[in-house]
Short mmCIF file of C-alpha atoms in Angstrom, two decimals:
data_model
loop_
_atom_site.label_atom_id
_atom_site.label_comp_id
_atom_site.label_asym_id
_atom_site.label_seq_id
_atom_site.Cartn_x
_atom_site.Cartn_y
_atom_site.Cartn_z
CA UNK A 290 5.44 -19.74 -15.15
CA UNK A 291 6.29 -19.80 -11.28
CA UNK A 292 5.80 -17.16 -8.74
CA UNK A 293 8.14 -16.41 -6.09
CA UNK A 294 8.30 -14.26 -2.85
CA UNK A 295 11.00 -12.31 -1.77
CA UNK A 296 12.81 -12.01 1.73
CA UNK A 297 13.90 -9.01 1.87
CA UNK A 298 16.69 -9.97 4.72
CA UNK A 299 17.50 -6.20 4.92
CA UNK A 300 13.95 -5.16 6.49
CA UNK A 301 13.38 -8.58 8.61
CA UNK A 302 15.35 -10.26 11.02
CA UNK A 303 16.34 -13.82 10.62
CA UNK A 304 13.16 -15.43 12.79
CA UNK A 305 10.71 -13.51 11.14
CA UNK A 306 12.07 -14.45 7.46
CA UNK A 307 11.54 -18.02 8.18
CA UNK A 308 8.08 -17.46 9.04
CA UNK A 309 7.68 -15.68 5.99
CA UNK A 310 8.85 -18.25 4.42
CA UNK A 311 6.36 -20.71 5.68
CA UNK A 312 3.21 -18.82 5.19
CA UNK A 313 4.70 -18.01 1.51
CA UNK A 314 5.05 -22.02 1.32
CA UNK A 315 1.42 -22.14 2.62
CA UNK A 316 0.12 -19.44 0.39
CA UNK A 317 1.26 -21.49 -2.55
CA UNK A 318 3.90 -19.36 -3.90
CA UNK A 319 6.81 -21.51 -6.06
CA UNK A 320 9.46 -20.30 -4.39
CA UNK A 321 11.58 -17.78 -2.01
CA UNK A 322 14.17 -15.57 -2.98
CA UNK A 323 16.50 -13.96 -0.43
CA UNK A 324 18.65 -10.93 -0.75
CA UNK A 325 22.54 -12.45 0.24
CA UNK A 326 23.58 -8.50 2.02
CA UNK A 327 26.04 -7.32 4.98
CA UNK A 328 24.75 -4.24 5.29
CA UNK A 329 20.50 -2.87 4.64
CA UNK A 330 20.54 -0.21 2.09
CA UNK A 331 18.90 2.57 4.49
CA UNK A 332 19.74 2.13 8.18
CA UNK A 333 15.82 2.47 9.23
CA UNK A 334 15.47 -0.68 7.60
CA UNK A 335 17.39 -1.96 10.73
CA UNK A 336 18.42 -5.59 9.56
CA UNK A 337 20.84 -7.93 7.25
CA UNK A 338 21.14 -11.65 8.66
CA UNK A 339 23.22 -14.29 7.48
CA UNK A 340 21.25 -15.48 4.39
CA UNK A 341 22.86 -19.02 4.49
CA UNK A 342 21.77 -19.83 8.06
CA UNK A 343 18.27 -18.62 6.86
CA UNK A 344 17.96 -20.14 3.95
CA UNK A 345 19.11 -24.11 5.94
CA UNK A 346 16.49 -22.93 8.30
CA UNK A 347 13.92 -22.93 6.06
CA UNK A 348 14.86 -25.75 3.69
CA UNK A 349 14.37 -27.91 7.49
CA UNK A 350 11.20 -25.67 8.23
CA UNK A 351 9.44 -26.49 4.75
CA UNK A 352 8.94 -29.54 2.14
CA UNK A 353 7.88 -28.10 -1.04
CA UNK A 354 8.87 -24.82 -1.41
CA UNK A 355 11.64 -23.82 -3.67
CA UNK A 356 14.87 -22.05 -2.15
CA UNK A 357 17.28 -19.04 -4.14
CA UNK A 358 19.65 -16.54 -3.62
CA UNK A 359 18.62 -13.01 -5.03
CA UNK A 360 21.47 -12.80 -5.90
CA UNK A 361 25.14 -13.90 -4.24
CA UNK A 362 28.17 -12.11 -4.58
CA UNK A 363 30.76 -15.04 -5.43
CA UNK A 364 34.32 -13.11 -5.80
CA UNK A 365 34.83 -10.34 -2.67
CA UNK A 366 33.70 -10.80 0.38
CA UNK A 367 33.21 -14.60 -0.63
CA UNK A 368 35.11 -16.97 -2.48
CA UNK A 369 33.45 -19.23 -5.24
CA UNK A 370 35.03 -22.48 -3.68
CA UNK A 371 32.95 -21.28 -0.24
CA UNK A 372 29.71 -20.93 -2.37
CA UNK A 373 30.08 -23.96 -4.28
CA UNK A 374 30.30 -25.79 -1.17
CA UNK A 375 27.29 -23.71 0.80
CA UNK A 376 25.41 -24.33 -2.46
CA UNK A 377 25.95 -27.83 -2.40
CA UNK A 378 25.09 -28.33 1.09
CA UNK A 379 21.62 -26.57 1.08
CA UNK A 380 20.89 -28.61 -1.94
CA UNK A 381 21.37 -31.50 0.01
CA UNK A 382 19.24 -30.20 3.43
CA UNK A 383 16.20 -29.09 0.72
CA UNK A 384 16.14 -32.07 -0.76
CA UNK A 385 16.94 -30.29 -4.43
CA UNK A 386 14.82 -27.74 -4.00
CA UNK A 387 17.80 -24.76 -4.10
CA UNK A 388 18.70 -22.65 -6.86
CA UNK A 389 21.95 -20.45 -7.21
CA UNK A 390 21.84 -16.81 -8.06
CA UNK A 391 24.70 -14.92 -8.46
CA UNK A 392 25.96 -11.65 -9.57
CA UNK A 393 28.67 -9.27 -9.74
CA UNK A 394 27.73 -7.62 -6.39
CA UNK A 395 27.98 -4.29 -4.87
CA UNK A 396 30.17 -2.24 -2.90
CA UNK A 397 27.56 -1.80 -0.07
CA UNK A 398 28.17 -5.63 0.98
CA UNK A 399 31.85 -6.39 -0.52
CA UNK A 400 33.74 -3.46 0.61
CA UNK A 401 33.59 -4.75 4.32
CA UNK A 402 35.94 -7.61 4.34
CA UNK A 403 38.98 -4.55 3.40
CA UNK A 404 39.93 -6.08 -0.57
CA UNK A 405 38.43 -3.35 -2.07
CA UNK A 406 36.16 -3.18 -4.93
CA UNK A 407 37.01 -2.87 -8.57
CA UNK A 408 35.50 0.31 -10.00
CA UNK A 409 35.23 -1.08 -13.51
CA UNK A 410 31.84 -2.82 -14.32
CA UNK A 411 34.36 -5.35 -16.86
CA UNK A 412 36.27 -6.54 -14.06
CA UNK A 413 33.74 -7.67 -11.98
CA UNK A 414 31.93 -9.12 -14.98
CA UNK A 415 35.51 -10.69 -15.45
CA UNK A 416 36.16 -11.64 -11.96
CA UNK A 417 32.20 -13.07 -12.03
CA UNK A 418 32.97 -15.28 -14.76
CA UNK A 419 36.34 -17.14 -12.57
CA UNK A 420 33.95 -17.35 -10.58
CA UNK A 421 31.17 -19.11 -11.99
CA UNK A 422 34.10 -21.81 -13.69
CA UNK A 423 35.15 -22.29 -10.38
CA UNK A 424 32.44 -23.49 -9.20
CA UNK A 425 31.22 -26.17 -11.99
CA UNK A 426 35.17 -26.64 -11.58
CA UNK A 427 34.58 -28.16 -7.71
CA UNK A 428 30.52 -29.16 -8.60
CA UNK A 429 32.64 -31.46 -10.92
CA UNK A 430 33.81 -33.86 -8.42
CA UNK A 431 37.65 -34.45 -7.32
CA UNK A 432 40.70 -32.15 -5.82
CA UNK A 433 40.87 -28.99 -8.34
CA UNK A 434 42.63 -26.06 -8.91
CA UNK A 435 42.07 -23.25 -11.06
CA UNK A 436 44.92 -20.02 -12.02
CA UNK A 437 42.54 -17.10 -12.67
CA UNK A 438 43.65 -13.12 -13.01
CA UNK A 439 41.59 -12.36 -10.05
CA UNK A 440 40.65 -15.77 -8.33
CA UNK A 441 42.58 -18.60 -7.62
CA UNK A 442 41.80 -22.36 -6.10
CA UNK A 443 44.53 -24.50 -4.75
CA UNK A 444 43.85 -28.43 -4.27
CA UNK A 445 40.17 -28.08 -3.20
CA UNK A 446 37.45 -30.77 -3.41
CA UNK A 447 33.87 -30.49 -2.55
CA UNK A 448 33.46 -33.77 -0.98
CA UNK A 449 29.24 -33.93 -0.14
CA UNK A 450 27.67 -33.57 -3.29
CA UNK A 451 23.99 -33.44 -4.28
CA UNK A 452 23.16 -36.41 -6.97
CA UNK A 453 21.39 -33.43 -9.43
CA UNK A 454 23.29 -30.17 -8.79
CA UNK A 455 21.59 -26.43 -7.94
CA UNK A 456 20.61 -24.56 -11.14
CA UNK A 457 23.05 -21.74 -11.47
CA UNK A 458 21.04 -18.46 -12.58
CA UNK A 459 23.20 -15.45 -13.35
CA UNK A 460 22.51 -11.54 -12.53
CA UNK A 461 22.65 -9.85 -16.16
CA UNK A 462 21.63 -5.54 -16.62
CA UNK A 463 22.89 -5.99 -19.97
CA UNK A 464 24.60 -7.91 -23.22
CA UNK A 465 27.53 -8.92 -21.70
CA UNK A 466 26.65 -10.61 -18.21
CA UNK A 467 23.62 -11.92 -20.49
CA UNK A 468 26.00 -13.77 -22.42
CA UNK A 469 27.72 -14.96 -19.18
CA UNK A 470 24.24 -16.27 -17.98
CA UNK A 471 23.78 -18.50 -21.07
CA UNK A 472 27.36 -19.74 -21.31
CA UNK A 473 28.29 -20.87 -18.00
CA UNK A 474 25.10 -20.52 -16.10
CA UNK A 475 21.75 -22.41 -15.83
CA UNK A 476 19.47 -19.16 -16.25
CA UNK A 477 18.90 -15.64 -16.07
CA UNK A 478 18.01 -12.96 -13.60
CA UNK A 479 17.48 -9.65 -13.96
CA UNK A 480 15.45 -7.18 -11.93
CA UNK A 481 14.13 -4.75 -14.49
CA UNK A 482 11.21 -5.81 -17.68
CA UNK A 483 13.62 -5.13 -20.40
CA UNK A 484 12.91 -7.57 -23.13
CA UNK A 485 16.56 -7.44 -24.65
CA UNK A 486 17.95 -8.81 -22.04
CA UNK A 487 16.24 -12.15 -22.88
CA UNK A 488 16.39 -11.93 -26.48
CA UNK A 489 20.70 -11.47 -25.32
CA UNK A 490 20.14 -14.51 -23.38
CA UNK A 491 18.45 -16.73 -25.94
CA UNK A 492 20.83 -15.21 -28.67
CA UNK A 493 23.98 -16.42 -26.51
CA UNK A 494 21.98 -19.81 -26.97
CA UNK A 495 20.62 -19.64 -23.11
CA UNK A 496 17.78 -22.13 -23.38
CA UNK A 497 16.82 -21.89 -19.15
CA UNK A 498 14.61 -20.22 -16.10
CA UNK A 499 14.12 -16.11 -16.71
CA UNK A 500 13.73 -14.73 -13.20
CA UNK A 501 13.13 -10.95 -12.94
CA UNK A 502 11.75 -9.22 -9.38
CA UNK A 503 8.79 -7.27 -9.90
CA UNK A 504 8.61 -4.24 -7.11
CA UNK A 505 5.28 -4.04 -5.13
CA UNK A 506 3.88 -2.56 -2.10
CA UNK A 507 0.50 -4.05 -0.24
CA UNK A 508 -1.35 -1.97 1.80
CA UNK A 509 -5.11 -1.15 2.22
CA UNK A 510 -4.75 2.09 0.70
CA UNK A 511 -2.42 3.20 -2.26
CA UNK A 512 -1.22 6.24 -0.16
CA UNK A 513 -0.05 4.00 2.62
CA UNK A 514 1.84 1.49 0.09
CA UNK A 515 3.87 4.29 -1.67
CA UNK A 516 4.47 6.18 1.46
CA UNK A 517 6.42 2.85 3.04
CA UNK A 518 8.10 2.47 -0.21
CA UNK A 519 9.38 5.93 0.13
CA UNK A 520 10.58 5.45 4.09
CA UNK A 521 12.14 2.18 3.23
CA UNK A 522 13.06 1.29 -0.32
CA UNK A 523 13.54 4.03 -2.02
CA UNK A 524 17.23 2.76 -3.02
CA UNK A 525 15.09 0.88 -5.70
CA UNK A 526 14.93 3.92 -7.81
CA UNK A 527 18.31 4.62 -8.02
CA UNK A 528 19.03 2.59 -11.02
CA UNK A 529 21.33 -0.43 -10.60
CA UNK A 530 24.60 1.92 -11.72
CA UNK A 531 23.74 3.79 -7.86
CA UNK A 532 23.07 0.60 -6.39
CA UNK A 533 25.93 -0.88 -7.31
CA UNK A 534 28.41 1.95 -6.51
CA UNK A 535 27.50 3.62 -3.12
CA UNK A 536 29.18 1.82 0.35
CA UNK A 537 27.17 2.43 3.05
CA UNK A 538 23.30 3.24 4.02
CA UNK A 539 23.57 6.49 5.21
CA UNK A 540 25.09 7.51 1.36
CA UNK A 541 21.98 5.89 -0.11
CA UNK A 542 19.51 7.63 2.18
CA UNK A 543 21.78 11.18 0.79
CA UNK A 544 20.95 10.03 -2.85
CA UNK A 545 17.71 9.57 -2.28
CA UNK A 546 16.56 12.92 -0.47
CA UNK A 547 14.84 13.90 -4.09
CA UNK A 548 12.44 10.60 -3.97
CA UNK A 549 8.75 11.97 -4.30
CA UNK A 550 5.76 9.61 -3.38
CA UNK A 551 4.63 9.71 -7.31
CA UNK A 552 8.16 8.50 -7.97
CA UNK A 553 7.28 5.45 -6.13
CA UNK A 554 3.42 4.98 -7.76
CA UNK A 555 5.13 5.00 -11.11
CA UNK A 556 7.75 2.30 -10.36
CA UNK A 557 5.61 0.06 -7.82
CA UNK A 558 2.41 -1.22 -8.24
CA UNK A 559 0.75 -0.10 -4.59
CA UNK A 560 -2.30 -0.56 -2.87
CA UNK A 561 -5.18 -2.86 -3.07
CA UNK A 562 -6.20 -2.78 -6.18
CA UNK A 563 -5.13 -6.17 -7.69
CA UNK A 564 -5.06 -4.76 -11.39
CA UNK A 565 -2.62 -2.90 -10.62
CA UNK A 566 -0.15 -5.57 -9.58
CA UNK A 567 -1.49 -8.23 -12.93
CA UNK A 568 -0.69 -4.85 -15.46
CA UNK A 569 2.78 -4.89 -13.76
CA UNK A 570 3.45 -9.08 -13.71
CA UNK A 571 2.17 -8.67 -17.43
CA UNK A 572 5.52 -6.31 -18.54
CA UNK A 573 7.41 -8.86 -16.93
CA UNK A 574 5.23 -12.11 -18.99
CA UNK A 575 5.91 -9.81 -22.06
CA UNK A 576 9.28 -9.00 -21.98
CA UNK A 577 9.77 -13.00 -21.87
CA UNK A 578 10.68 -14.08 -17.71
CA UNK A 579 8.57 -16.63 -16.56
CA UNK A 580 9.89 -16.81 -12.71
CA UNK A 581 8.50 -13.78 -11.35
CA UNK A 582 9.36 -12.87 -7.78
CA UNK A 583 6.69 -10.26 -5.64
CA UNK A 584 8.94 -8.06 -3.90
CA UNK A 585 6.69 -6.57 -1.36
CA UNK A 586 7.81 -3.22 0.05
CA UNK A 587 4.80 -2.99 1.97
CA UNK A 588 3.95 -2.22 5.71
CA UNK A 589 2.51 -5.37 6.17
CA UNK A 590 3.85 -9.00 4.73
CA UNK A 591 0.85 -10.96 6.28
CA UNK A 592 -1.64 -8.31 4.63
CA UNK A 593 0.61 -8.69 1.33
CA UNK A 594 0.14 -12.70 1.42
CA UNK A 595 -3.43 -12.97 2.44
CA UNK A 596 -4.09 -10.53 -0.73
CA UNK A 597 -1.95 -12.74 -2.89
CA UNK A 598 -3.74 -15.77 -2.13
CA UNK A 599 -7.52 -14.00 -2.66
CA UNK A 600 -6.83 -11.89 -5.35
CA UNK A 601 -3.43 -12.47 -7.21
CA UNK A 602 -2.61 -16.58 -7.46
CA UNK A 603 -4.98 -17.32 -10.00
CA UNK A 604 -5.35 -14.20 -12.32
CA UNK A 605 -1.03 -13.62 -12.23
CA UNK A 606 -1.22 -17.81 -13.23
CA UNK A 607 -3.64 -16.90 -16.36
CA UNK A 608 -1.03 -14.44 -17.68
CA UNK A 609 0.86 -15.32 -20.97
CA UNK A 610 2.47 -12.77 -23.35
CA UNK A 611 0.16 -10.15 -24.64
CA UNK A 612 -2.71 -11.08 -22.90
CA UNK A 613 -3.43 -9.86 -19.23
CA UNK A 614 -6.34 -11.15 -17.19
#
């Protein structure tokens, strides 16, 4: 099992995510996982950087730490041939150390660029899937084109090329984009402990990395933790079919007017009690991911990682299915 850290690029700006990034690096977490967003989902959270120019920042600001999008968009407000050539290119800067996920977005970051987004859920699986053969399309060397329904290449060639290429890991919240993962991508990634999504995954014959984000909020009292979930990330609770739907920050901060602070206790693991936080890891262990990425919602990152490394490292390491502690 590895352990991640997430960035959560809407809450930070780009200087302080790098230093995150570092301490996570020195705190001996596996990897870092950034959010790829144009717009924060609440406007209080005040932030949305460039992931791209983050993410070559810290590939030149660290040496061991594993780099990954959580997750990228590849068919709106990008095209694949753009990502496959980003993705390359970081893999080359971190030395390998750069894994690809991507997903079929939302409209709070695609809308922007004016194309619209499609309101079916299959045609952004659909569009997803030109998408993902467009890029092992390019990642496979020489000029290519592709004819898709919704995407289209035209005599494109990535020409700098990493010797082993970025694991691909695919966004799935059900059968279908579980499929996807384990046909054309590398792995999975899902952010809810919902065991059928793996056994879709393995079932579809995907053999690779499970990452899942599990939601949890440090501070030195479980009142505190909750209460920044609530004036920050309370979008989590939405459900991904409300994530995935609303366009702009000030509609999620409408949907979200009902949010209570026991809302947020039974959905994050908060405060300083580190049971807490292995009981939730182990849901994740048991529904079969084993790349696990602490998404802090917390007051206080710092705080957050000086807890991890006294009181979560070793215990979350011990974890295997059925067996916490």
């Amino acid at each position: 099992m590895q352990i991640g850290y997430k960035l959560a690029a809407e809450a930070f700006g780009p200087g302080e995510l790098v230093r995150q990034a570092v301490l996570a690096e020195r705190a001996g977490f596996d990897f870092v996982e950034i959010s790829d967003h144009y717009h924060p989902w609440l406007d209080n959270q005040g932030h949305s950087p460039f992931a791209w120019t983050v993410l070559g920042t810290i590939a030149a600001r660290t040496e061991r730490i594993g780099l990954a999008t959580g997750v990228t968009c590849p068919t709106v407000r990008y095209h694949p041939a753009i990502i496959a050539q980003a993705a390359a290119t970081l893999a080359l800067l971190s030395d390998g150390r750069f894994t690809l996920g991507l997903g079929s977005g939302e409209r709070l970051n695609e809308h922007v660029v004016g194309r619209g987004f499609p309101d079916a859920v299959s045609t952004r699986q659909d569009m997803l899937r030109e998408a993902l053969e467009i890029i092992r399309l390019l990642w496979s060397g020489g000029y290519r084109s592709y004819e898709g329904k919704h995407l289209q290449l035209s005599d494109a060639r990535v020409f700098d090329l990493p010797d082993s290429l970025p694991l691909l890991v695919v966004a799935a919240g059900g059968r279908d984009a579980a499929t996807l993962a384990a046909e054309l991508g590398d792995g999975l990634f899902a952010t809810e402990d919902r065991d059928e999504l793996v056994r879709h995954y393995r079932e579809a014959g995907g053999t690779g990395p499970r990452y899942a984000e599990v939601p949890v909020a440090w501070a030195p009292d479980e009142k505190s933790a909750a209460q920044a979930v609530l004036d920050t990330s309370r979008w989590a609770l939405t459900g991904w079919k409300v994530m995935s739907e609303l366009p702009n920050p000030v509609n999620f901060d409408a949907a979200t007017t009902t949010v209570r602070l026991e809302d947020v206790q039974e959905k994050f693991a908060c405060g300083p009690d580190p049971a807490l936080y292995v009981d939730a890891v182990q849901s994740y262990v048991d529904a079969g991911f084993d790349r696990l990425v602490m998404q802090n919602a917390g007051p206080d990152p710092d705080g957050f990682i000086d807890f991890y490394t006294r009181e979560l490292d070793a215990p979350l390491r011990r974890l295997t299915p059925g067996k916490a502690g």
